[in-house]
Coordinates of C-alpha atoms and ligand atoms in Angstrom, one line a residue:
M205 CA 16.0 19.6 41.5
N206 CA 13.0 21.4 40.1
D207 CA 14.3 23.6 37.4
V208 CA 11.5 25.7 36.0
T209 CA 13.4 26.1 32.7
A210 CA 13.6 22.4 32.3
K211 CA 9.9 22.1 33.0
N212 CA 9.0 24.8 30.5
L213 CA 11.3 23.3 27.9
A214 CA 9.7 19.9 28.4
L215 CA 6.1 21.3 28.1
S216 CA 6.8 23.4 25.1
H217 CA 8.6 20.6 23.2
M218 CA 5.9 18.1 24.1
W219 CA 3.0 20.4 23.1
V220 CA 4.6 20.8 19.6
A221 CA 5.1 17.0 19.5
F222 CA 1.5 16.1 20.4
S223 CA -0.1 18.9 18.3
A224 CA 1.8 17.4 15.3
F225 CA 0.5 14.0 16.4
I226 CA -3.2 14.9 16.6
L227 CA -3.1 16.6 13.2
A228 CA -1.4 13.6 11.7
C229 CA -4.0 11.3 13.1
F230 CA -6.8 13.1 11.3
M231 CA -4.8 12.8 8.1
G232 CA -4.3 9.1 8.8
E233 CA -8.0 8.5 9.0
Y234 CA -8.6 10.4 5.7
Q235 CA -5.9 8.2 4.1
V236 CA -7.5 4.9 5.0
L237 CA -10.9 6.2 3.7
E238 CA -9.4 7.4 0.5
R239 CA -7.2 4.3 0.0
S240 CA -10.1 1.9 0.5
G241 CA -11.6 3.1 -2.7
L242 CA -15.1 2.9 -1.2
F243 CA -15.7 6.7 -1.3
D244 CA -15.5 8.1 -4.8
S245 CA -15.9 11.7 -3.6
L246 CA -12.6 11.4 -1.6
S247 CA -10.6 10.0 -4.5
S248 CA -7.7 12.3 -5.3
P249 CA -4.2 11.0 -5.7
S250 CA -2.7 14.4 -5.3
V251 CA -4.4 15.1 -2.0
Y252 CA -3.7 11.6 -0.9
F253 CA 0.1 11.9 -1.4
A254 CA 0.2 15.4 0.1
S255 CA -1.6 14.0 3.1
V256 CA 0.5 10.8 3.5
S257 CA 3.7 12.8 3.1
T258 CA 2.6 15.3 5.8
H259 CA 1.4 12.5 8.1
G260 CA 4.7 10.7 7.8
V261 CA 6.8 13.7 8.4
L262 CA 4.7 14.8 11.4
M263 CA 4.7 11.4 13.0
A264 CA 8.2 10.2 12.2
F265 CA 10.1 13.5 12.5
V266 CA 8.1 16.1 14.4
L267 CA 6.3 14.0 17.1
T268 CA 9.4 12.0 17.8
T269 CA 12.1 14.6 17.8
F270 CA 10.2 17.1 19.9
F271 CA 9.1 14.5 22.3
I272 CA 12.6 13.1 22.7
M273 CA 14.1 16.6 23.2
G274 CA 11.5 17.6 25.8
F275 CA 11.8 14.3 27.7
G276 CA 15.6 14.7 27.6
Y277 CA 15.7 18.2 28.9
Y278 CA 13.5 17.4 31.8
T279 CA 15.0 14.0 32.9
A280 CA 18.6 15.3 32.5
S281 CA 18.0 18.2 34.8
H282 CA 15.9 16.2 37.2
S283 CA 18.2 13.2 37.5
L284 CA 21.5 15.0 37.6
K285 CA 20.0 17.7 39.9
V286 CA 21.4 20.5 37.9
P287 CA 19.8 23.2 35.8
V288 CA 19.7 22.8 32.0
W289 CA 23.1 23.8 30.6
N290 CA 22.8 27.1 28.6
P291 CA 19.0 27.5 28.5
K292 CA 19.2 30.3 25.9
L293 CA 20.9 27.9 23.5
A294 CA 18.2 25.3 24.3
W295 CA 15.4 27.8 23.5
F296 CA 17.3 28.8 20.3
G297 CA 17.4 25.2 19.3
F298 CA 13.6 24.9 20.0
G299 CA 12.9 28.0 17.9
L300 CA 15.1 26.8 15.0
A301 CA 13.5 23.3 14.9
L302 CA 10.0 24.9 15.1
T303 CA 10.9 27.3 12.3
G304 CA 12.1 24.3 10.2
V305 CA 8.8 22.5 10.8
V306 CA 6.7 25.5 9.7
M307 CA 9.0 26.0 6.7
A308 CA 8.5 22.3 5.7
A309 CA 4.8 22.4 6.4
V310 CA 4.0 25.0 3.8
P311 CA 5.1 23.0 0.7
L312 CA 3.8 19.8 2.3
L313 CA 0.3 21.1 2.8
S314 CA 0.3 22.8 -0.6
G315 CA 1.2 19.7 -2.5
L316 CA 4.8 20.8 -3.3
A317 CA 6.5 18.2 -1.2
S318 CA 4.5 15.0 -1.9
V319 CA 7.6 13.0 -1.6
L320 CA 6.6 10.8 1.3
Y321 CA 8.5 10.9 4.6
T322 CA 11.6 9.1 3.1
F323 CA 11.8 11.8 0.3
Y324 CA 13.6 9.4 -2.0
P325 CA 14.7 11.1 -5.3
P326 CA 13.8 11.2 -8.2
L327 CA 10.7 12.5 -6.4
Q328 CA 11.5 16.1 -5.9
A329 CA 10.2 18.6 -3.4
H330 CA 10.3 22.3 -3.2
S331 CA 13.6 23.4 -1.7
A332 CA 11.8 24.9 1.3
F333 CA 10.9 21.4 2.4
Y334 CA 14.5 20.2 2.4
I335 CA 15.7 23.4 4.1
G336 CA 13.0 23.1 6.7
V337 CA 13.9 19.5 7.5
T338 CA 17.6 20.6 7.8
L339 CA 16.7 23.3 10.3
L340 CA 14.7 20.7 12.4
V341 CA 17.8 18.5 12.4
V342 CA 20.2 21.3 13.3
G343 CA 17.8 22.3 16.1
S344 CA 17.9 18.8 17.4
W345 CA 21.7 18.7 17.3
I346 CA 21.7 21.6 19.8
W347 CA 19.7 19.3 22.1
S348 CA 22.1 16.4 21.5
A349 CA 25.1 18.6 22.3
T350 CA 23.4 19.9 25.4
M351 CA 22.8 16.3 26.7
V352 CA 26.5 15.4 26.0
V353 CA 27.7 18.5 27.8
M354 CA 25.5 17.9 30.8
F355 CA 26.6 14.2 30.9
S356 CA 30.3 15.2 30.7
Q357 CA 30.1 18.0 33.2
W358 CA 28.3 15.8 35.7
K359 CA 31.0 13.1 35.3
K360 CA 33.7 15.6 35.9
A361 CA 32.1 16.9 39.0
N362 CA 31.3 13.4 40.3
P363 CA 34.4 11.3 39.4
G364 CA 34.0 7.6 39.8
Q365 CA 30.2 7.8 40.4
T366 CA 27.6 6.0 38.4
V367 CA 25.6 8.2 36.0
P368 CA 21.9 7.8 36.7
L369 CA 20.4 5.3 34.3
V370 CA 17.9 7.7 32.8
M371 CA 20.7 10.1 31.9
F372 CA 22.9 7.3 30.6
A373 CA 20.0 6.3 28.3
T374 CA 19.3 9.8 27.2
T375 CA 22.9 10.5 26.4
A376 CA 23.1 7.2 24.5
N377 CA 20.2 8.5 22.4
A378 CA 21.7 11.9 21.8
L379 CA 24.9 10.3 20.6
L380 CA 23.0 7.8 18.5
W381 CA 21.1 10.7 16.9
L382 CA 24.3 12.6 16.0
W383 CA 25.7 9.5 14.2
T384 CA 22.3 8.7 12.7
S385 CA 21.5 12.0 11.2
A386 CA 24.9 12.4 9.6
G387 CA 23.8 10.2 6.6
V388 CA 20.7 12.2 5.7
A389 CA 22.4 15.5 6.5
V390 CA 25.0 14.8 3.8
E391 CA 22.3 13.7 1.4
V392 CA 20.2 16.8 1.9
L393 CA 23.1 19.3 1.9
F394 CA 25.1 18.0 -1.0
Q395 CA 22.4 16.4 -3.1
L396 CA 18.8 17.4 -2.5
I397 CA 19.1 21.1 -1.7
P398 CA 21.4 22.0 -4.6
W399 CA 19.3 19.8 -6.9
S400 CA 16.0 21.3 -5.8
L401 CA 17.4 24.8 -6.2
G402 CA 18.5 24.0 -9.8
W403 CA 22.2 24.3 -9.1
M404 CA 22.7 20.7 -10.2
D405 CA 20.9 19.0 -13.1
T406 CA 21.2 15.5 -11.8
I407 CA 22.2 13.6 -8.7
D408 CA 23.1 10.0 -8.2
I409 CA 20.1 8.2 -6.8
G410 CA 22.0 5.1 -5.7
L411 CA 24.2 7.3 -3.5
S412 CA 21.1 9.1 -2.1
R413 CA 19.4 5.9 -1.2
T414 CA 22.6 4.6 0.4
L415 CA 23.0 7.7 2.5
F416 CA 19.4 7.6 3.5
A417 CA 19.8 3.9 4.5
W418 CA 22.6 5.1 6.8
T419 CA 19.9 7.1 8.7
L420 CA 16.8 5.0 8.2
H421 CA 17.5 2.1 10.5
P422 CA 19.1 3.9 13.5
I423 CA 16.5 6.6 13.4
V424 CA 13.9 4.0 14.4
Y425 CA 15.9 3.2 17.5
F426 CA 16.2 6.9 18.2
W427 CA 12.4 6.9 18.4
L428 CA 12.4 3.7 20.4
I429 CA 14.9 4.5 23.2
P430 CA 12.6 6.8 25.2
A431 CA 10.1 3.8 25.3
Y432 CA 12.9 1.5 26.6
T433 CA 14.0 4.2 29.0
A434 CA 10.6 4.2 30.5
F435 CA 10.6 0.4 30.6
Y436 CA 13.8 0.5 32.7
V437 CA 13.5 3.6 34.8
F438 CA 9.8 4.1 35.4
V439 CA 7.9 0.8 34.9
P440 CA 9.5 -1.3 37.8
K441 CA 8.9 1.5 40.3
Q442 CA 5.3 2.0 39.1
A443 CA 4.6 -1.7 39.3
G444 CA 6.0 -1.8 42.9
S445 CA 9.2 -3.6 42.0
Y446 CA 12.8 -3.3 41.2
L447 CA 14.8 -3.2 38.0
F448 CA 16.0 -6.8 37.5
S449 CA 19.4 -5.8 36.4
E450 CA 20.8 -2.3 35.7
E451 CA 24.0 -3.7 34.1
A452 CA 21.9 -5.6 31.6
A453 CA 19.9 -2.5 30.9
R454 CA 23.1 -0.5 30.2
M455 CA 24.6 -3.3 28.0
A456 CA 21.3 -3.5 26.0
L457 CA 21.3 0.2 25.4
I458 CA 24.9 0.1 24.2
V459 CA 24.4 -2.8 21.8
L460 CA 21.3 -1.1 20.5
V461 CA 23.1 2.1 19.8
V462 CA 26.3 0.5 18.3
F463 CA 24.5 -2.1 16.2
S464 CA 21.6 -0.1 14.9
L465 CA 24.1 2.0 12.9
P466 CA 26.0 -0.3 10.5
I467 CA 22.9 -2.2 9.3
G468 CA 20.7 0.2 7.3
M469 CA 21.1 -1.6 4.0
H470 CA 18.5 -4.1 5.0
H471 CA 16.2 -1.4 3.5
L472 CA 18.0 -1.8 0.2
Y473 CA 18.0 -5.6 -0.2
M474 CA 15.9 -5.2 -3.4
D475 CA 17.9 -2.2 -4.7
P476 CA 20.4 -2.7 -7.5
E477 CA 23.2 -0.2 -6.5
Q478 CA 24.8 -2.3 -3.8
A479 CA 26.4 -5.8 -4.1
K480 CA 24.9 -8.8 -2.4
G481 CA 27.8 -9.3 0.0
W482 CA 27.3 -5.9 1.6
K483 CA 23.6 -6.5 2.0
L484 CA 24.3 -9.8 3.7
L485 CA 26.7 -8.2 6.1
H486 CA 24.1 -5.6 7.0
G487 CA 21.6 -8.5 7.3
L488 CA 23.8 -10.3 9.8
G489 CA 24.1 -7.1 11.9
T490 CA 20.4 -6.7 11.9
F491 CA 20.0 -10.0 13.7
I492 CA 22.5 -8.8 16.3
V493 CA 20.5 -5.7 16.9
A494 CA 17.4 -7.8 17.7
L495 CA 19.3 -9.2 20.7
P496 CA 19.2 -6.1 23.0
T497 CA 15.5 -6.0 22.4
L498 CA 15.2 -9.6 23.6
V499 CA 17.4 -8.7 26.6
T500 CA 15.1 -5.7 27.3
G501 CA 12.0 -7.9 27.1
F502 CA 13.6 -10.3 29.5
T503 CA 14.7 -7.7 32.0
V504 CA 11.4 -5.8 32.0
I505 CA 9.3 -9.0 32.2
A506 CA 11.6 -10.2 35.1
S507 CA 11.0 -6.9 36.9
L508 CA 7.3 -7.3 36.3
E509 CA 7.3 -10.8 37.6
I510 CA 8.9 -9.7 40.8
A511 CA 6.2 -7.0 41.1
G512 CA 3.4 -9.6 40.6
R513 CA 4.9 -12.0 43.1
L514 CA 5.4 -9.3 45.7
R515 CA 1.7 -8.5 45.3
G516 CA 0.8 -12.1 46.0
G517 CA 0.7 -13.6 42.5
K518 CA 1.4 -17.4 42.5
G519 CA 2.2 -20.1 39.9
L520 CA 3.8 -19.9 36.5
F521 CA 1.6 -17.1 35.2
G522 CA -0.4 -16.1 38.2
W523 CA 1.8 -13.0 38.7
I524 CA 0.5 -11.5 35.5
G525 CA -3.0 -11.1 36.9
S526 CA -1.8 -9.6 40.1
L527 CA 0.1 -6.8 38.4
P528 CA -1.4 -3.3 38.9
W529 CA -3.2 -3.2 35.5
G530 CA -4.9 0.0 36.6
N531 CA -1.7 2.0 36.6
P532 CA -1.3 3.6 33.2
M533 CA 2.4 3.0 33.0
V534 CA 2.1 -0.7 33.8
L535 CA -0.9 -1.2 31.4
S536 CA 1.1 0.6 28.7
V537 CA 4.2 -1.6 29.1
I538 CA 2.1 -4.8 29.0
L539 CA 0.3 -3.7 25.8
S540 CA 3.6 -2.4 24.4
L541 CA 5.3 -5.8 24.9
V542 CA 2.4 -7.6 23.3
M543 CA 2.6 -5.5 20.2
L544 CA 6.4 -5.9 20.3
I545 CA 6.0 -9.7 19.9
F546 CA 4.2 -9.3 16.6
G547 CA 5.9 -6.1 15.4
G548 CA 9.3 -7.7 16.2
F549 CA 8.4 -10.9 14.4
G550 CA 7.5 -8.8 11.3
G551 CA 10.9 -7.1 11.6
I552 CA 12.7 -10.5 11.6
V553 CA 10.8 -11.5 8.5
N554 CA 11.8 -8.2 6.9
A555 CA 15.4 -8.7 7.9
S556 CA 15.6 -12.2 6.4
Y557 CA 17.2 -11.5 3.1
A558 CA 15.2 -14.0 1.1
M559 CA 11.9 -13.4 2.8
N560 CA 12.3 -9.7 2.2
A561 CA 11.5 -10.3 -1.4
M562 CA 8.1 -11.4 -0.5
I563 CA 7.1 -8.4 1.6
H564 CA 9.2 -5.5 0.3
N565 CA 7.2 -2.6 -0.9
T566 CA 3.9 -4.2 0.1
A567 CA 1.3 -3.2 2.7
W568 CA 3.1 -5.5 5.1
V569 CA 5.8 -2.9 5.7
P570 CA 3.4 -0.1 7.0
G571 CA 1.8 -2.9 9.0
H572 CA 5.2 -3.7 10.6
F573 CA 6.1 -0.1 11.4
H574 CA 2.7 1.0 12.6
L575 CA 2.6 -1.9 15.0
I576 CA 6.1 -1.4 16.4
F577 CA 6.4 2.3 16.1
A578 CA 2.9 3.7 16.4
G579 CA 2.0 0.8 18.7
T580 CA 4.9 -0.4 20.9
T581 CA 6.8 2.9 20.9
I582 CA 4.0 5.6 20.9
I583 CA 2.0 3.9 23.6
M584 CA 5.0 4.4 25.9
Y585 CA 5.1 8.1 24.9
F586 CA 1.5 8.3 26.1
A587 CA 2.5 6.6 29.4
I588 CA 5.4 9.0 29.9
A589 CA 3.1 12.0 29.1
Y590 CA 0.5 10.8 31.7
Y591 CA 3.3 10.4 34.2
L592 CA 5.0 13.7 33.6
W593 CA 2.1 16.0 33.0
P594 CA 1.0 16.2 36.6
V595 CA 4.6 16.9 37.7
L596 CA 5.1 19.5 35.0
V597 CA 1.8 21.4 35.5
K598 CA 1.4 20.6 39.2
K599 CA -2.1 19.4 38.8
P600 CA -3.4 15.8 39.1
L601 CA -4.1 13.8 35.9
Y602 CA -7.7 14.7 34.9
S603 CA -8.9 11.2 34.8
K604 CA -7.0 8.0 35.3
S605 CA -9.9 5.8 34.2
L606 CA -10.2 7.7 30.9
A607 CA -6.4 7.3 30.4
L608 CA -6.8 3.5 30.8
V609 CA -9.6 3.6 28.2
Q610 CA -7.4 5.6 25.9
L611 CA -4.5 3.1 26.2
W612 CA -6.7 0.1 25.6
T613 CA -8.4 1.7 22.6
W614 CA -5.0 2.6 21.1
F615 CA -3.9 -1.0 21.5
I616 CA -7.2 -2.4 20.0
G617 CA -7.2 0.1 17.2
M618 CA -3.6 -0.6 16.3
S619 CA -4.2 -4.3 16.2
V620 CA -7.3 -4.0 14.1
M621 CA -5.6 -1.7 11.6
T622 CA -2.3 -3.5 11.2
T623 CA -3.4 -7.1 11.1
P624 CA -5.2 -6.5 7.7
W625 CA -2.1 -4.6 6.4
H626 CA 0.1 -7.6 7.1
V627 CA -2.4 -9.9 5.3
L628 CA -2.8 -7.5 2.4
G629 CA 1.0 -7.4 2.1
L630 CA 1.1 -11.2 1.8
L631 CA -1.7 -10.9 -0.7
G632 CA 0.5 -8.7 -2.8
Q633 CA -1.0 -5.3 -2.2
P634 CA 1.7 -2.6 -2.8
R635 CA 2.4 0.0 -0.2
R636 CA 2.3 3.7 -1.2
I637 CA -0.6 3.5 -3.7
S638 CA -3.6 5.7 -3.4
S639 CA -6.0 3.5 -5.2
V640 CA -6.4 0.3 -7.1
Q641 CA -7.2 1.0 -10.7
Y642 CA -8.0 -2.5 -11.8
N643 CA -10.4 -5.3 -10.7
N644 CA -9.5 -8.9 -10.7
L645 CA -9.8 -11.8 -8.3
L646 CA -6.7 -10.8 -6.5
T647 CA -7.7 -7.1 -5.9
L648 CA -11.2 -8.2 -5.0
S649 CA -9.8 -10.4 -2.3
W650 CA -8.3 -7.2 -0.7
E651 CA -11.7 -5.6 0.0
P652 CA -12.8 -7.0 3.3
Y653 CA -9.4 -6.0 4.8
E654 CA -9.9 -2.4 3.6
L655 CA -13.0 -2.2 5.7
L656 CA -11.2 -3.5 8.8
M657 CA -8.5 -0.9 8.4
I658 CA -11.0 1.9 8.3
L659 CA -12.5 0.6 11.5
G660 CA -9.1 0.3 13.2
G661 CA -8.3 3.9 12.0
L662 CA -11.5 5.2 13.5
V663 CA -10.8 3.7 16.9
L664 CA -7.3 5.1 16.8
L665 CA -8.5 8.6 15.9
G666 CA -11.0 8.5 18.8
S667 CA -8.2 7.3 21.1
A668 CA -5.8 10.0 20.0
C669 CA -8.5 12.7 20.6
L670 CA -9.1 11.3 24.0
F671 CA -5.3 11.5 24.8
F672 CA -5.1 15.1 23.6
Y673 CA -8.2 16.0 25.6
L674 CA -6.8 14.5 28.8
L675 CA -3.6 16.5 28.5
V676 CA -5.5 19.7 27.8
K677 CA -7.9 19.1 30.7
T678 CA -5.1 18.2 33.1
Q679 CA -3.2 21.4 32.4
F680 CA -6.0 23.9 31.8
S681 CA -9.0 22.8 33.8
A682 CA -10.0 25.0 36.7
N683 CA -8.9 22.3 39.1
T684 CA -7.7 24.0 42.3
E685 CA -6.3 20.7 43.7
S686 CA -2.5 20.8 43.4
F687 CA -0.2 17.9 42.7
E688 CA 3.0 17.6 44.7
G689 CA 4.3 14.3 43.5
E690 CA 7.8 13.9 42.0
V691 CA 9.2 11.7 39.2
E692 CA 10.7 8.6 40.8
Y693 CA 13.2 6.3 39.2
A694 CA 13.3 2.5 39.8
E695 CA 16.0 1.0 42.1
P696 CA 18.0 -1.9 40.8
L697 CA 17.3 -5.3 42.5
H698 CA 21.1 -5.5 43.2
E699 CA 22.9 -2.4 44.0
V700 CA 25.2 -1.2 41.2
K701 CA 28.8 -1.4 42.5
D702 CA 32.1 -1.1 40.8
L703 CA 30.6 -0.5 37.4
P704 CA 33.2 -0.8 34.7
E705 CA 33.9 2.5 32.8
Y706 CA 32.6 1.0 29.6
L707 CA 29.1 0.7 31.1
N708 CA 29.2 4.3 32.4
D709 CA 30.6 6.2 29.4
F710 CA 30.6 6.3 25.6
K711 CA 34.1 7.1 24.6
L712 CA 35.0 3.5 23.8
W713 CA 31.7 3.0 22.0
N714 CA 32.1 6.0 19.8
K715 CA 35.3 4.5 18.5
V716 CA 33.7 1.1 18.0
I717 CA 30.9 2.8 16.0
A718 CA 33.5 4.7 13.9
V719 CA 35.2 1.5 12.9
L720 CA 32.0 -0.4 12.2
M721 CA 30.7 2.4 10.1
L722 CA 33.9 2.5 8.1
I723 CA 33.7 -1.2 7.5
S724 CA 30.0 -1.3 6.6
F725 CA 29.5 2.0 4.7
G726 CA 33.1 2.9 3.5
V727 CA 33.2 1.0 0.2
P728 CA 29.4 1.1 -0.5
I729 CA 29.6 4.9 -0.4
L730 CA 33.0 5.4 -1.9
Q731 CA 32.2 3.2 -4.9
F732 CA 29.9 6.0 -6.3
F733 CA 33.0 8.2 -6.7
F734 CA 34.8 5.6 -8.8
M735 CA 31.9 4.1 -10.8
D736 CA 31.5 5.3 -14.2
T737 CA 27.8 6.2 -14.1
Y738 CA 26.3 9.4 -15.2
G739 CA 26.1 11.8 -12.3
S740 CA 27.9 9.5 -10.0
S741 CA 29.7 12.3 -8.2
P742 CA 27.4 14.1 -5.8
W743 CA 28.1 17.4 -7.5
G744 CA 27.1 15.9 -10.9
Y745 CA 29.0 16.0 -14.2
Ligands
LIG1026 FE1 11.7 -2.2 11.3 C1 11.2 -1.4 8.0 C2 13.7 -4.8 10.4 C3 12.3 -2.9 14.6 C4 10.4 0.9 12.2 N1 10.9 -0.6 10.3 C5 10.8 -0.5 8.9 C6 10.2 0.8 8.6 C7 10.0 1.5 9.8 C8 10.5 0.6 10.8 C9 9.5 2.9 10.0 O1 15.2 -5.7 7.9 C10 9.8 1.3 7.2 C11 10.9 2.1 6.5 C12 10.4 2.6 5.2 O2 9.5 3.4 5.1 O3 10.8 2.0 4.2 N2 12.8 -3.6 12.3 C13 13.5 -4.6 11.8 C14 14.0 -5.5 12.8 C15 13.6 -4.9 14.0 C16 12.8 -3.8 13.7 C17 14.8 -6.7 12.6 N3 11.4 -1.2 13.1 C18 11.7 -1.7 14.3 C19 11.4 -0.7 15.3 C20 10.8 0.4 14.6 C21 10.9 0.0 13.2 C22 11.7 -0.8 16.8 C23 10.3 1.7 15.1 C24 10.3 2.1 16.3 N4 12.3 -3.0 9.5 C25 13.2 -4.0 9.4 C26 13.5 -4.2 7.9 C27 12.7 -3.2 7.3 C28 12.0 -2.5 8.3 C29 14.3 -5.2 7.3 C30 12.7 -3.0 5.7 C31 11.5 -3.7 5.1 C32 11.5 -3.4 3.6 O4 11.7 -4.3 2.8 O5 11.2 -2.2 3.3 C33 14.0 -5.5 15.4 O6 14.6 -4.5 16.2 C34 12.9 -6.2 16.1 C35 13.3 -6.9 17.3 C36 12.2 -7.4 18.1 C37 11.9 -8.6 18.5 C38 10.7 -8.9 19.3 C39 11.0 -9.5 20.7 C40 9.8 -9.5 21.5 C41 9.8 -9.1 22.8 C42 8.4 -9.1 23.6 C43 8.3 -10.1 24.6 C44 7.0 -10.0 25.3 C45 6.2 -11.0 25.8 C46 4.9 -10.6 26.4 C47 6.7 -12.4 25.9 C48 12.7 -9.8 18.0 C49 11.0 -8.7 23.6 C50 4.9 -10.4 27.9 C51 3.6 -10.1 28.3 C52 3.2 -9.7 29.6 C53 1.8 -9.7 29.9 C54 4.2 -9.3 30.6
LIG1027 CU1 15.6 -0.8 9.5

């Protein structure tokens, strides 16, 4: 199936995603320069916080959401061999989301929404920012609904058949996003928008933070699932191998979706508004959600090992050297997994209730998420883009060797930038500060690390520019050579037979999620309506 609409939707969404990305990379470099305190002329807290808020929103919400939507439209249509359901609606969703981005960008760039990407009150932004974010989310709901409809229609038309793994993963992500975004949607609609418009004098910040925590953990898996999808459906094939176990892949995706939802309060360990027992419950769930990542690591490495051995690799580790390191998808997965070891280790430290006190609100946290999000996750977005672009524009990739340079430099830059942040966090440097106003032995000990992070940032900026250049060149160069290749999905090592319905559908899992959410967020949210604190009802009194 080669639906032109699906291709155009994919390209349009991904261009928005990567344009946001490149802009945000320049801001990132400015931020490390400003934050280092080495350049007096750059020092401006107001510009810094406008920049860091825009950088966060562009990377975490615009790059991700648009990339995921574009990837979903294309793979859904391609794997199910059907056109995109209701293309007019899909384009409307695209327009709505883009309008939201532009609407939010105006206050962000003019310093009227310097509230960081988490927009925690009492920081307050101009109402256009919250309304813009809402439009982006509503636009993405149209995408989610489209994926669910395409999944259900295909199942109805093909009773008893196994849904292609790539579509299973995409639908899992669409459902995850519907559940995930509900928390922040309630916060924005019932608290932040009325408050920013002056309709309410006060809002309950404990409630806002709890609703945001509902969203904050699962959203990171919403970003991550396309990377895992590529691990499962593209990597084994590109490496010349088979997917070690499709059943394990499906189970991992399900556990990831189900358990990423009821655990968001690990972001609130140090907050006062929730009781310790609830936090501990969410802490235990957090350890459960690390398991599907371990299963994913195992399955992907097993698939790679088969590839290496098929290519003649011998011995315990000899297969690693004989992998096709020159294939961008394979190189990306190797680098992604290496970053996952350290990023995941950091996550486990964060999740450990007692150790969280040591690193919470320090530079360690941006170290963790740049490594695991901007590193592990985004390097796979690059790999997917390099893989899809030739198919979408029907021209060969402009330069494979430059793509490899780009992937290596991204890995090196990310390692050089995030290692100092982890150390700085342990040395007590707070996150979210624009400058250090005092000098003592402790703050002086931070300086060498500041230099390293500038260097890492520069390498990353160069790498990002190279990535953007390669996409532009692939699509727009006067190359007359045409590319006829197709996207190919990995075959499982053992044929999938008699798949139980719970590994081929989400009805059961939606019910499980509903129960888990009721247990883990029911009382923690309801308590605000009974507690006798000023402004404890969301409409204020
Ligand atoms: Fe996180 C904070 C816990 C994963 C993103 N995280 C954040 C924030 C973001 C973020 C953006 O519990 C900041 C939010 C803010 O602004 O306040 N995180 C975890 C845990 C995991 C985790 C337990 N995070 C992610 C992913 C993200 C992400 C994925 C984005 C995509 N995180 C936390 C906590 C906080 C937090 C607390 C709050 C901190 C605070 O106090 O504010 C887990 O999912 C991680 C599981 C991963 C592993 C690693 C397994 C390793 C494998 C690799 C094997 C590879 C090999 C190499 C052997 C356990 C599978 C093979 C080599 C070859 C050559 C083949
Ligand atoms: Cu989290």
